[in-house]
PDB file of C-alpha atoms in Angstrom:
ATOM      1  CA  UNK A   1       0.000   0.000   0.000  1.00  0.00           C
ATOM      2  CA  UNK A   2       1.265   3.459  -0.888  1.00  0.00           C
ATOM      3  CA  UNK A   3       0.828   5.944   1.927  1.00  0.00           C
ATOM      4  CA  UNK A   4       0.369   9.619   1.151  1.00  0.00           C
ATOM      5  CA  UNK A   5       2.812  11.995   2.783  1.00  0.00           C
ATOM      6  CA  UNK A   6       0.634  14.981   2.015  1.00  0.00           C
ATOM      7  CA  UNK A   7      -0.504  17.027   4.971  1.00  0.00           C
ATOM      8  CA  UNK A   8      -3.684  19.006   4.677  1.00  0.00           C
ATOM      9  CA  UNK A   9      -2.771  22.694   4.560  1.00  0.00           C
ATOM     10  CA  UNK A  10      -4.063  25.017   7.236  1.00  0.00           C
ATOM     11  CA  UNK A  11      -6.492  27.670   5.964  1.00  0.00           C
ATOM     12  CA  UNK A  12      -5.237  31.206   5.471  1.00  0.00           C
ATOM     13  CA  UNK A  13      -8.545  32.891   6.230  1.00  0.00           C
ATOM     14  CA  UNK A  14     -11.270  31.850   8.655  1.00  0.00           C
ATOM     15  CA  UNK A  15     -14.676  33.290   7.802  1.00  0.00           C
ATOM     16  CA  UNK A  16     -16.675  33.870  10.975  1.00  0.00           C
ATOM     17  CA  UNK A  17     -20.442  34.245  10.658  1.00  0.00           C
ATOM     18  CA  UNK A  18     -22.602  34.829  13.741  1.00  0.00           C
ATOM     19  CA  UNK A  19     -26.152  33.961  12.773  1.00  0.00           C
ATOM     20  CA  UNK A  20     -29.544  34.047  14.443  1.00  0.00           C
ATOM     21  CA  UNK A  21     -32.802  33.088  12.699  1.00  0.00           C
ATOM     22  CA  UNK A  22     -31.508  34.070   9.276  1.00  0.00           C
ATOM     23  CA  UNK A  23     -31.662  30.811   7.314  1.00  0.00           C
ATOM     24  CA  UNK A  24     -32.375  32.330   3.884  1.00  0.00           C
ATOM     25  CA  UNK A  25     -29.661  34.976   4.195  1.00  0.00           C
ATOM     26  CA  UNK A  26     -27.195  32.481   5.634  1.00  0.00           C
ATOM     27  CA  UNK A  27     -27.792  30.050   2.766  1.00  0.00           C
ATOM     28  CA  UNK A  28     -27.105  32.793   0.207  1.00  0.00           C
ATOM     29  CA  UNK A  29     -23.991  33.921   2.102  1.00  0.00           C
ATOM     30  CA  UNK A  30     -22.567  30.405   2.385  1.00  0.00           C
ATOM     31  CA  UNK A  31     -23.299  29.697  -1.280  1.00  0.00           C
ATOM     32  CA  UNK A  32     -21.252  32.742  -2.259  1.00  0.00           C
ATOM     33  CA  UNK A  33     -18.367  31.660  -0.008  1.00  0.00           C
ATOM     34  CA  UNK A  34     -18.330  28.183  -1.556  1.00  0.00           C
ATOM     35  CA  UNK A  35     -17.423  29.836  -4.855  1.00  0.00           C
ATOM     36  CA  UNK A  36     -14.284  31.377  -3.358  1.00  0.00           C
ATOM     37  CA  UNK A  37     -11.027  30.827  -5.234  1.00  0.00           C
ATOM     38  CA  UNK A  38      -8.958  29.129  -3.912  1.00  0.00           C
ATOM     39  CA  UNK A  39     -11.585  27.477  -1.695  1.00  0.00           C
ATOM     40  CA  UNK A  40      -9.087  25.260   0.152  1.00  0.00           C
ATOM     41  CA  UNK A  41      -7.498  28.332   1.754  1.00  0.00           C
ATOM     42  CA  UNK A  42     -10.783  29.331   3.386  1.00  0.00           C
ATOM     43  CA  UNK A  43     -12.253  27.969   6.612  1.00  0.00           C
ATOM     44  CA  UNK A  44     -15.918  28.738   7.281  1.00  0.00           C
ATOM     45  CA  UNK A  45     -17.268  28.851  10.837  1.00  0.00           C
ATOM     46  CA  UNK A  46     -20.938  29.521  11.522  1.00  0.00           C
ATOM     47  CA  UNK A  47     -21.829  30.249  15.127  1.00  0.00           C
ATOM     48  CA  UNK A  48     -25.559  29.709  15.404  1.00  0.00           C
ATOM     49  CA  UNK A  49     -26.751  31.919  18.223  1.00  0.00           C
ATOM     50  CA  UNK A  50     -29.730  29.912  19.464  1.00  0.00           C
ATOM     51  CA  UNK A  51     -31.762  29.993  16.230  1.00  0.00           C
ATOM     52  CA  UNK A  52     -35.241  28.510  16.129  1.00  0.00           C
ATOM     53  CA  UNK A  53     -35.557  28.486  12.324  1.00  0.00           C
ATOM     54  CA  UNK A  54     -33.842  26.215   9.796  1.00  0.00           C
ATOM     55  CA  UNK A  55     -30.401  27.788  10.284  1.00  0.00           C
ATOM     56  CA  UNK A  56     -28.907  25.023  12.471  1.00  0.00           C
ATOM     57  CA  UNK A  57     -29.758  22.411   9.827  1.00  0.00           C
ATOM     58  CA  UNK A  58     -27.893  24.054   6.956  1.00  0.00           C
ATOM     59  CA  UNK A  59     -24.850  21.969   7.833  1.00  0.00           C
ATOM     60  CA  UNK A  60     -26.254  19.207   5.623  1.00  0.00           C
ATOM     61  CA  UNK A  61     -26.211  21.603   2.649  1.00  0.00           C
ATOM     62  CA  UNK A  62     -22.756  22.978   3.435  1.00  0.00           C
ATOM     63  CA  UNK A  63     -20.594  20.111   4.718  1.00  0.00           C
ATOM     64  CA  UNK A  64     -17.409  22.158   4.259  1.00  0.00           C
ATOM     65  CA  UNK A  65     -18.537  24.652   6.891  1.00  0.00           C
ATOM     66  CA  UNK A  66     -18.195  24.132  10.636  1.00  0.00           C
ATOM     67  CA  UNK A  67     -21.408  24.835  12.549  1.00  0.00           C
ATOM     68  CA  UNK A  68     -21.191  25.662  16.250  1.00  0.00           C
ATOM     69  CA  UNK A  69     -24.663  25.591  17.785  1.00  0.00           C
ATOM     70  CA  UNK A  70     -25.284  27.586  20.941  1.00  0.00           C
ATOM     71  CA  UNK A  71     -28.217  26.501  23.133  1.00  0.00           C
ATOM     72  CA  UNK A  72     -29.579  30.046  23.447  1.00  0.00           C
ATOM     73  CA  UNK A  73     -28.823  33.593  22.391  1.00  0.00           C
ATOM     74  CA  UNK A  74     -25.598  34.796  24.017  1.00  0.00           C
ATOM     75  CA  UNK A  75     -25.247  38.102  22.191  1.00  0.00           C
ATOM     76  CA  UNK A  76     -22.873  38.863  19.340  1.00  0.00           C
ATOM     77  CA  UNK A  77     -19.698  39.307  21.382  1.00  0.00           C
ATOM     78  CA  UNK A  78     -19.624  35.968  23.174  1.00  0.00           C
ATOM     79  CA  UNK A  79     -20.696  34.105  20.037  1.00  0.00           C
ATOM     80  CA  UNK A  80     -17.986  35.811  17.971  1.00  0.00           C
ATOM     81  CA  UNK A  81     -15.355  34.879  20.554  1.00  0.00           C
ATOM     82  CA  UNK A  82     -16.392  31.233  20.467  1.00  0.00           C
ATOM     83  CA  UNK A  83     -15.887  31.210  16.718  1.00  0.00           C
ATOM     84  CA  UNK A  84     -12.658  33.219  16.816  1.00  0.00           C
ATOM     85  CA  UNK A  85     -11.045  30.908  19.361  1.00  0.00           C
ATOM     86  CA  UNK A  86     -11.913  27.941  17.143  1.00  0.00           C
ATOM     87  CA  UNK A  87     -10.541  29.510  13.952  1.00  0.00           C
ATOM     88  CA  UNK A  88      -7.353  28.113  12.417  1.00  0.00           C
ATOM     89  CA  UNK A  89      -6.599  30.828   9.868  1.00  0.00           C
ATOM     90  CA  UNK A  90      -4.095  33.664  10.127  1.00  0.00           C
ATOM     91  CA  UNK A  91      -6.900  36.085   9.310  1.00  0.00           C
ATOM     92  CA  UNK A  92     -10.443  36.366  10.658  1.00  0.00           C
ATOM     93  CA  UNK A  93     -13.139  37.595   8.294  1.00  0.00           C
ATOM     94  CA  UNK A  94     -16.105  38.773  10.346  1.00  0.00           C
ATOM     95  CA  UNK A  95     -19.010  38.470   7.913  1.00  0.00           C
ATOM     96  CA  UNK A  96     -22.715  39.189   8.234  1.00  0.00           C
ATOM     97  CA  UNK A  97     -25.094  36.470   7.028  1.00  0.00           C
ATOM     98  CA  UNK A  98     -26.678  39.257   4.948  1.00  0.00           C
ATOM     99  CA  UNK A  99     -23.451  39.641   2.933  1.00  0.00           C
ATOM    100  CA  UNK A 100     -22.826  38.112  -0.477  1.00  0.00           C
ATOM    101  CA  UNK A 101     -19.245  37.972  -1.731  1.00  0.00           C
ATOM    102  CA  UNK A 102     -17.503  37.423  -5.074  1.00  0.00           C
ATOM    103  CA  UNK A 103     -15.179  34.472  -5.771  1.00  0.00           C
ATOM    104  CA  UNK A 104     -12.075  36.659  -5.372  1.00  0.00           C
ATOM    105  CA  UNK A 105     -13.250  38.790  -2.424  1.00  0.00           C
ATOM    106  CA  UNK A 106     -11.478  36.864   0.322  1.00  0.00           C
ATOM    107  CA  UNK A 107      -8.229  36.388  -1.596  1.00  0.00           C
ATOM    108  CA  UNK A 108      -8.041  40.084  -2.533  1.00  0.00           C
ATOM    109  CA  UNK A 109      -8.625  41.206   1.042  1.00  0.00           C
ATOM    110  CA  UNK A 110      -6.112  38.714   2.430  1.00  0.00           C
ATOM    111  CA  UNK A 111      -3.475  39.569  -0.175  1.00  0.00           C
ATOM    112  CA  UNK A 112      -3.701  43.281   0.546  1.00  0.00           C
ATOM    113  CA  UNK A 113      -3.534  42.787   4.298  1.00  0.00           C
ATOM    114  CA  UNK A 114      -0.497  40.532   3.895  1.00  0.00           C
ATOM    115  CA  UNK A 115       1.233  43.233   1.831  1.00  0.00           C
ATOM    116  CA  UNK A 116       0.800  46.036   4.391  1.00  0.00           C
ATOM    117  CA  UNK A 117       2.506  45.387   7.745  1.00  0.00           C
ATOM    118  CA  UNK A 118       1.041  48.566   9.273  1.00  0.00           C
ATOM    119  CA  UNK A 119      -2.542  47.461   8.678  1.00  0.00           C
ATOM    120  CA  UNK A 120      -4.328  45.221  11.167  1.00  0.00           C
ATOM    121  CA  UNK A 121      -7.598  45.047   9.257  1.00  0.00           C
ATOM    122  CA  UNK A 122      -9.066  45.643   5.809  1.00  0.00           C
ATOM    123  CA  UNK A 123     -12.650  45.845   4.654  1.00  0.00           C
ATOM    124  CA  UNK A 124     -14.497  46.002   1.338  1.00  0.00           C
ATOM    125  CA  UNK A 125     -16.939  48.667   0.229  1.00  0.00           C
ATOM    126  CA  UNK A 126     -20.429  47.528   1.198  1.00  0.00           C
ATOM    127  CA  UNK A 127     -22.980  48.092  -1.555  1.00  0.00           C
ATOM    128  CA  UNK A 128     -26.648  47.303  -2.047  1.00  0.00           C
ATOM    129  CA  UNK A 129     -28.080  45.154  -4.821  1.00  0.00           C
ATOM    130  CA  UNK A 130     -27.993  48.108  -7.228  1.00  0.00           C
ATOM    131  CA  UNK A 131     -24.317  48.803  -6.525  1.00  0.00           C
ATOM    132  CA  UNK A 132     -24.890  51.902  -4.401  1.00  0.00           C
ATOM    133  CA  UNK A 133     -22.993  52.334  -1.134  1.00  0.00           C
ATOM    134  CA  UNK A 134     -24.992  50.591   1.585  1.00  0.00           C
ATOM    135  CA  UNK A 135     -22.886  51.284   4.656  1.00  0.00           C
ATOM    136  CA  UNK A 136     -19.852  53.513   5.164  1.00  0.00           C
ATOM    137  CA  UNK A 137     -17.228  53.551   7.915  1.00  0.00           C
ATOM    138  CA  UNK A 138     -17.642  56.273  10.505  1.00  0.00           C
ATOM    139  CA  UNK A 139     -15.496  58.197  12.917  1.00  0.00           C
ATOM    140  CA  UNK A 140     -15.238  56.622  16.348  1.00  0.00           C
ATOM    141  CA  UNK A 141     -18.022  58.294  18.356  1.00  0.00           C
ATOM    142  CA  UNK A 142     -17.478  60.580  21.332  1.00  0.00           C
ATOM    143  CA  UNK A 143     -19.526  60.515  24.542  1.00  0.00           C
ATOM    144  CA  UNK A 144     -22.103  63.043  23.333  1.00  0.00           C
ATOM    145  CA  UNK A 145     -22.793  61.261  20.058  1.00  0.00           C
ATOM    146  CA  UNK A 146     -23.047  57.913  21.853  1.00  0.00           C
ATOM    147  CA  UNK A 147     -25.598  59.349  24.287  1.00  0.00           C
ATOM    148  CA  UNK A 148     -27.607  60.918  21.470  1.00  0.00           C
ATOM    149  CA  UNK A 149     -27.599  57.701  19.449  1.00  0.00           C
ATOM    150  CA  UNK A 150     -28.647  55.626  22.453  1.00  0.00           C
ATOM    151  CA  UNK A 151     -31.547  57.901  23.348  1.00  0.00           C
ATOM    152  CA  UNK A 152     -32.829  57.901  19.780  1.00  0.00           C
ATOM    153  CA  UNK A 153     -32.455  54.135  19.531  1.00  0.00           C
ATOM    154  CA  UNK A 154     -30.411  54.482  16.329  1.00  0.00           C
ATOM    155  CA  UNK A 155     -26.673  53.875  16.475  1.00  0.00           C
ATOM    156  CA  UNK A 156     -26.064  55.951  13.359  1.00  0.00           C
ATOM    157  CA  UNK A 157     -23.062  58.249  13.174  1.00  0.00           C
ATOM    158  CA  UNK A 158     -21.864  60.530  10.412  1.00  0.00           C
ATOM    159  CA  UNK A 159     -20.106  58.538   7.675  1.00  0.00           C
ATOM    160  CA  UNK A 160     -16.522  59.321   6.725  1.00  0.00           C
ATOM    161  CA  UNK A 161     -15.958  60.642   3.181  1.00  0.00           C
ATOM    162  CA  UNK A 162     -14.508  57.930   0.951  1.00  0.00           C
ATOM    163  CA  UNK A 163     -12.558  58.393  -2.282  1.00  0.00           C
ATOM    164  CA  UNK A 164     -14.077  55.591  -4.338  1.00  0.00           C
ATOM    165  CA  UNK A 165     -11.295  55.831  -6.924  1.00  0.00           C
ATOM    166  CA  UNK A 166      -8.559  55.108  -4.371  1.00  0.00           C
ATOM    167  CA  UNK A 167      -6.887  51.744  -3.923  1.00  0.00           C
ATOM    168  CA  UNK A 168      -7.061  51.948  -0.116  1.00  0.00           C
ATOM    169  CA  UNK A 169      -8.457  54.477   2.350  1.00  0.00           C
ATOM    170  CA  UNK A 170      -7.659  54.609   6.076  1.00  0.00           C
ATOM    171  CA  UNK A 171     -10.869  54.466   8.132  1.00  0.00           C
ATOM    172  CA  UNK A 172     -11.727  54.537  11.835  1.00  0.00           C
ATOM    173  CA  UNK A 173     -14.860  52.517  12.456  1.00  0.00           C
ATOM    174  CA  UNK A 174     -16.159  50.032   9.907  1.00  0.00           C
ATOM    175  CA  UNK A 175     -18.777  47.674  11.240  1.00  0.00           C
ATOM    176  CA  UNK A 176     -18.324  43.936  11.322  1.00  0.00           C
ATOM    177  CA  UNK A 177     -20.571  43.103   8.354  1.00  0.00           C
ATOM    178  CA  UNK A 178     -17.331  42.428   6.469  1.00  0.00           C
ATOM    179  CA  UNK A 179     -13.996  43.030   8.181  1.00  0.00           C
ATOM    180  CA  UNK A 180     -10.790  41.028   7.766  1.00  0.00           C
ATOM    181  CA  UNK A 181      -8.528  41.198  10.839  1.00  0.00           C
ATOM    182  CA  UNK A 182      -5.200  39.632  11.727  1.00  0.00           C
ATOM    183  CA  UNK A 183      -6.023  36.886  14.201  1.00  0.00           C
ATOM    184  CA  UNK A 184      -2.760  37.514  16.032  1.00  0.00           C
ATOM    185  CA  UNK A 185      -3.991  40.996  16.971  1.00  0.00           C
ATOM    186  CA  UNK A 186      -7.369  39.718  18.175  1.00  0.00           C
ATOM    187  CA  UNK A 187      -5.673  36.994  20.202  1.00  0.00           C
ATOM    188  CA  UNK A 188      -3.239  39.558  21.611  1.00  0.00           C
ATOM    189  CA  UNK A 189      -6.118  41.602  23.031  1.00  0.00           C
ATOM    190  CA  UNK A 190      -7.513  38.369  24.537  1.00  0.00           C
ATOM    191  CA  UNK A 191     -10.319  38.432  21.983  1.00  0.00           C
ATOM    192  CA  UNK A 192     -13.376  40.670  22.337  1.00  0.00           C
ATOM    193  CA  UNK A 193     -14.207  41.938  25.813  1.00  0.00           C
ATOM    194  CA  UNK A 194     -17.220  39.938  26.993  1.00  0.00           C
ATOM    195  CA  UNK A 195     -18.414  42.771  29.172  1.00  0.00           C
ATOM    196  CA  UNK A 196     -20.085  43.741  25.901  1.00  0.00           C
ATOM    197  CA  UNK A 197     -23.224  41.841  24.998  1.00  0.00           C
ATOM    198  CA  UNK A 198     -24.762  42.642  21.629  1.00  0.00           C
ATOM    199  CA  UNK A 199     -23.350  46.108  21.009  1.00  0.00           C
ATOM    200  CA  UNK A 200     -20.099  48.087  20.965  1.00  0.00           C
ATOM    201  CA  UNK A 201     -17.520  45.300  20.746  1.00  0.00           C
ATOM    202  CA  UNK A 202     -16.974  46.345  17.122  1.00  0.00           C
ATOM    203  CA  UNK A 203     -16.145  49.890  18.250  1.00  0.00           C
ATOM    204  CA  UNK A 204     -13.829  48.459  20.907  1.00  0.00           C
ATOM    205  CA  UNK A 205     -11.909  46.445  18.311  1.00  0.00           C
ATOM    206  CA  UNK A 206     -11.472  49.469  16.056  1.00  0.00           C
ATOM    207  CA  UNK A 207     -10.432  51.640  19.002  1.00  0.00           C
ATOM    208  CA  UNK A 208      -7.806  49.097  20.081  1.00  0.00           C
ATOM    209  CA  UNK A 209      -6.371  48.987  16.563  1.00  0.00           C
ATOM    210  CA  UNK A 210      -6.086  52.759  16.402  1.00  0.00           C
ATOM    211  CA  UNK A 211      -4.656  52.965  19.945  1.00  0.00           C
ATOM    212  CA  UNK A 212      -1.917  50.557  18.894  1.00  0.00           C
ATOM    213  CA  UNK A 213      -0.884  52.977  16.158  1.00  0.00           C
ATOM    214  CA  UNK A 214      -2.058  50.609  13.429  1.00  0.00           C
ATOM    215  CA  UNK A 215      -4.524  51.142  10.606  1.00  0.00           C
ATOM    216  CA  UNK A 216      -7.783  49.832   9.186  1.00  0.00           C
ATOM    217  CA  UNK A 217      -8.018  50.137   5.416  1.00  0.00           C
ATOM    218  CA  UNK A 218     -11.087  50.181   3.215  1.00  0.00           C
ATOM    219  CA  UNK A 219     -10.513  48.868  -0.308  1.00  0.00           C
ATOM    220  CA  UNK A 220     -13.107  50.632  -2.508  1.00  0.00           C
ATOM    221  CA  UNK A 221     -12.424  48.370  -5.486  1.00  0.00           C
ATOM    222  CA  UNK A 222     -13.372  45.275  -3.472  1.00  0.00           C
ATOM    223  CA  UNK A 223     -17.127  45.283  -3.099  1.00  0.00           C
ATOM    224  CA  UNK A 224     -19.509  43.113  -1.117  1.00  0.00           C
ATOM    225  CA  UNK A 225     -23.270  43.177  -1.514  1.00  0.00           C
ATOM    226  CA  UNK A 226     -25.075  43.717   1.768  1.00  0.00           C
ATOM    227  CA  UNK A 227     -28.674  42.602   1.407  1.00  0.00           C
ATOM    228  CA  UNK A 228     -31.484  44.013   3.569  1.00  0.00           C
ATOM    229  CA  UNK A 229     -31.384  42.433   6.989  1.00  0.00           C
ATOM    230  CA  UNK A 230     -34.275  42.818   9.394  1.00  0.00           C
ATOM    231  CA  UNK A 231     -32.857  40.554  12.089  1.00  0.00           C
ATOM    232  CA  UNK A 232     -33.117  41.788  15.635  1.00  0.00           C
ATOM    233  CA  UNK A 233     -31.613  40.471  18.808  1.00  0.00           C
ATOM    234  CA  UNK A 234     -34.144  38.350  20.692  1.00  0.00           C
ATOM    235  CA  UNK A 235     -35.667  39.703  23.847  1.00  0.00           C
ATOM    236  CA  UNK A 236     -37.866  42.689  24.423  1.00  0.00           C
ATOM    237  CA  UNK A 237     -37.017  46.246  23.488  1.00  0.00           C
ATOM    238  CA  UNK A 238     -36.024  47.129  27.044  1.00  0.00           C
ATOM    239  CA  UNK A 239     -33.428  44.337  27.144  1.00  0.00           C
ATOM    240  CA  UNK A 240     -31.910  45.408  23.822  1.00  0.00           C
ATOM    241  CA  UNK A 241     -31.753  49.071  24.832  1.00  0.00           C
ATOM    242  CA  UNK A 242     -30.286  48.291  28.260  1.00  0.00           C
ATOM    243  CA  UNK A 243     -27.646  46.037  26.690  1.00  0.00           C
ATOM    244  CA  UNK A 244     -26.652  48.918  24.425  1.00  0.00           C
ATOM    245  CA  UNK A 245     -26.409  51.322  27.372  1.00  0.00           C
ATOM    246  CA  UNK A 246     -24.310  48.912  29.425  1.00  0.00           C
ATOM    247  CA  UNK A 247     -22.003  48.275  26.460  1.00  0.00           C
ATOM    248  CA  UNK A 248     -21.676  51.989  25.746  1.00  0.00           C
ATOM    249  CA  UNK A 249     -20.685  52.647  29.358  1.00  0.00           C
ATOM    250  CA  UNK A 250     -17.952  49.994  29.096  1.00  0.00           C
ATOM    251  CA  UNK A 251     -16.663  51.551  25.868  1.00  0.00           C
ATOM    252  CA  UNK A 252     -16.633  55.056  27.345  1.00  0.00           C
ATOM    253  CA  UNK A 253     -14.903  53.905  30.528  1.00  0.00           C
ATOM    254  CA  UNK A 254     -12.102  52.365  28.473  1.00  0.00           C
ATOM    255  CA  UNK A 255     -11.569  55.566  26.520  1.00  0.00           C
ATOM    256  CA  UNK A 256     -12.259  58.230  29.144  1.00  0.00           C
ATOM    257  CA  UNK A 257     -11.943  56.448  32.478  1.00  0.00           C
ATOM    258  CA  UNK A 258     -14.201  54.686  34.961  1.00  0.00           C
ATOM    259  CA  UNK A 259     -15.999  57.815  36.133  1.00  0.00           C
ATOM    260  CA  UNK A 260     -16.942  58.805  32.578  1.00  0.00           C
ATOM    261  CA  UNK A 261     -18.433  55.367  31.981  1.00  0.00           C
ATOM    262  CA  UNK A 262     -20.307  55.498  35.277  1.00  0.00           C
ATOM    263  CA  UNK A 263     -21.607  58.963  34.416  1.00  0.00           C
ATOM    264  CA  UNK A 264     -22.992  57.689  31.113  1.00  0.00           C
ATOM    265  CA  UNK A 265     -24.675  54.699  32.741  1.00  0.00           C
ATOM    266  CA  UNK A 266     -26.259  56.808  35.492  1.00  0.00           C
ATOM    267  CA  UNK A 267     -27.325  59.332  32.863  1.00  0.00           C
ATOM    268  CA  UNK A 268     -29.025  56.570  30.881  1.00  0.00           C
ATOM    269  CA  UNK A 269     -30.786  55.367  34.027  1.00  0.00           C
ATOM    270  CA  UNK A 270     -31.948  58.882  34.931  1.00  0.00           C
ATOM    271  CA  UNK A 271     -33.132  59.451  31.368  1.00  0.00           C
ATOM    272  CA  UNK A 272     -35.278  56.302  31.575  1.00  0.00           C
ATOM    273  CA  UNK A 273     -36.633  57.394  34.957  1.00  0.00           C
ATOM    274  CA  UNK A 274     -37.494  60.846  33.614  1.00  0.00           C
ATOM    275  CA  UNK A 275     -39.266  59.383  30.602  1.00  0.00           C
ATOM    276  CA  UNK A 276     -41.272  57.128  32.917  1.00  0.00           C
ATOM    277  CA  UNK A 277     -42.387  60.101  35.030  1.00  0.00           C
ATOM    278  CA  UNK A 278     -43.481  61.806  31.809  1.00  0.00           C
ATOM    279  CA  UNK A 279     -45.650  58.725  31.169  1.00  0.00           C
ATOM    280  CA  UNK A 280     -43.789  57.872  27.982  1.00  0.00           C
ATOM    281  CA  UNK A 281     -44.301  54.107  28.008  1.00  0.00           C
ATOM    282  CA  UNK A 282     -43.566  53.786  31.738  1.00  0.00           C
ATOM    283  CA  UNK A 283     -43.580  49.982  31.673  1.00  0.00           C
ATOM    284  CA  UNK A 284     -40.781  49.948  29.134  1.00  0.00           C
ATOM    285  CA  UNK A 285     -38.877  52.719  30.898  1.00  0.00           C
ATOM    286  CA  UNK A 286     -38.944  51.092  34.349  1.00  0.00           C
ATOM    287  CA  UNK A 287     -37.934  47.738  32.856  1.00  0.00           C
ATOM    288  CA  UNK A 288     -35.038  49.368  31.009  1.00  0.00           C
ATOM    289  CA  UNK A 289     -34.060  51.297  34.142  1.00  0.00           C
ATOM    290  CA  UNK A 290     -33.785  48.178  36.286  1.00  0.00           C
ATOM    291  CA  UNK A 291     -31.700  46.381  33.669  1.00  0.00           C
ATOM    292  CA  UNK A 292     -29.322  49.332  33.247  1.00  0.00           C
ATOM    293  CA  UNK A 293     -28.812  49.614  36.997  1.00  0.00           C
ATOM    294  CA  UNK A 294     -28.154  45.886  37.313  1.00  0.00           C
ATOM    295  CA  UNK A 295     -25.814  45.880  34.301  1.00  0.00           C
ATOM    296  CA  UNK A 296     -27.834  43.210  32.502  1.00  0.00           C
ATOM    297  CA  UNK A 297     -26.656  42.160  29.043  1.00  0.00           C
ATOM    298  CA  UNK A 298     -28.809  40.723  26.273  1.00  0.00           C
ATOM    299  CA  UNK A 299     -28.240  37.136  27.441  1.00  0.00           C
ATOM    300  CA  UNK A 300     -29.416  37.943  30.964  1.00  0.00           C
ATOM    301  CA  UNK A 301     -25.932  37.917  32.501  1.00  0.00           C
ATOM    302  CA  UNK A 302     -24.347  40.819  34.370  1.00  0.00           C
TER     303      UNK A 302
END
């Protein structure tokens, strides 16, 4: 018998998809990844965050992907860490299940990152189905803009201007719909801080990269379609809003100090109390207030 001396090569890039009740989007996303060239250099990890739809059963359709099924919803941050710690590649591609990539997307991102030692992360331009820009990187928010966004319930900040004709543009805060990061850097920061639940761990990652004097580059010529995505974190509105407030206070405390983070959290609690006294959905406000004061995250932990 002739024995093969070939050793299966380790993947270069690990694609990390955190999914919850998004079977149709996830199927489309995984189908696009399967067309990647060269496919053998790509590892695909799907962390199913307690889905109740058909998502956990897509492993039969995509046997080349690794599915990690969580028993309940743990929030994005913890789920992403589970996948990241499992990943074998030198690079981690955080990818939304709503994203659809081209066959050369991963290789182009990885090649550019490998060629620039000052860059820790690269991202494509996110476009809609018609080719128009769907989501742009933003400046890292300050305390006032975080407070305003939290009160309005919309974490939308002013986009940074992008030269679409450029090869690469330095950016501050791309979201994790499609972001390729050196795994060594993520491991060096002991992965994402699990004091975050659903929100703000993406801002933390970008802040840590910038604080290290390194760069995040957007490659306008590499484009990824981001389809409409109406997924929401499970739980009631008060739980989601409180999780965002608790995460924002952690982010602010890391940038401005403990007292600044505490001030934000107490301000969020007082805002909820004031809205309750004004009879603006008092049931919601008191529920949100109690969760903010207790530091409750989306998964119920503190």
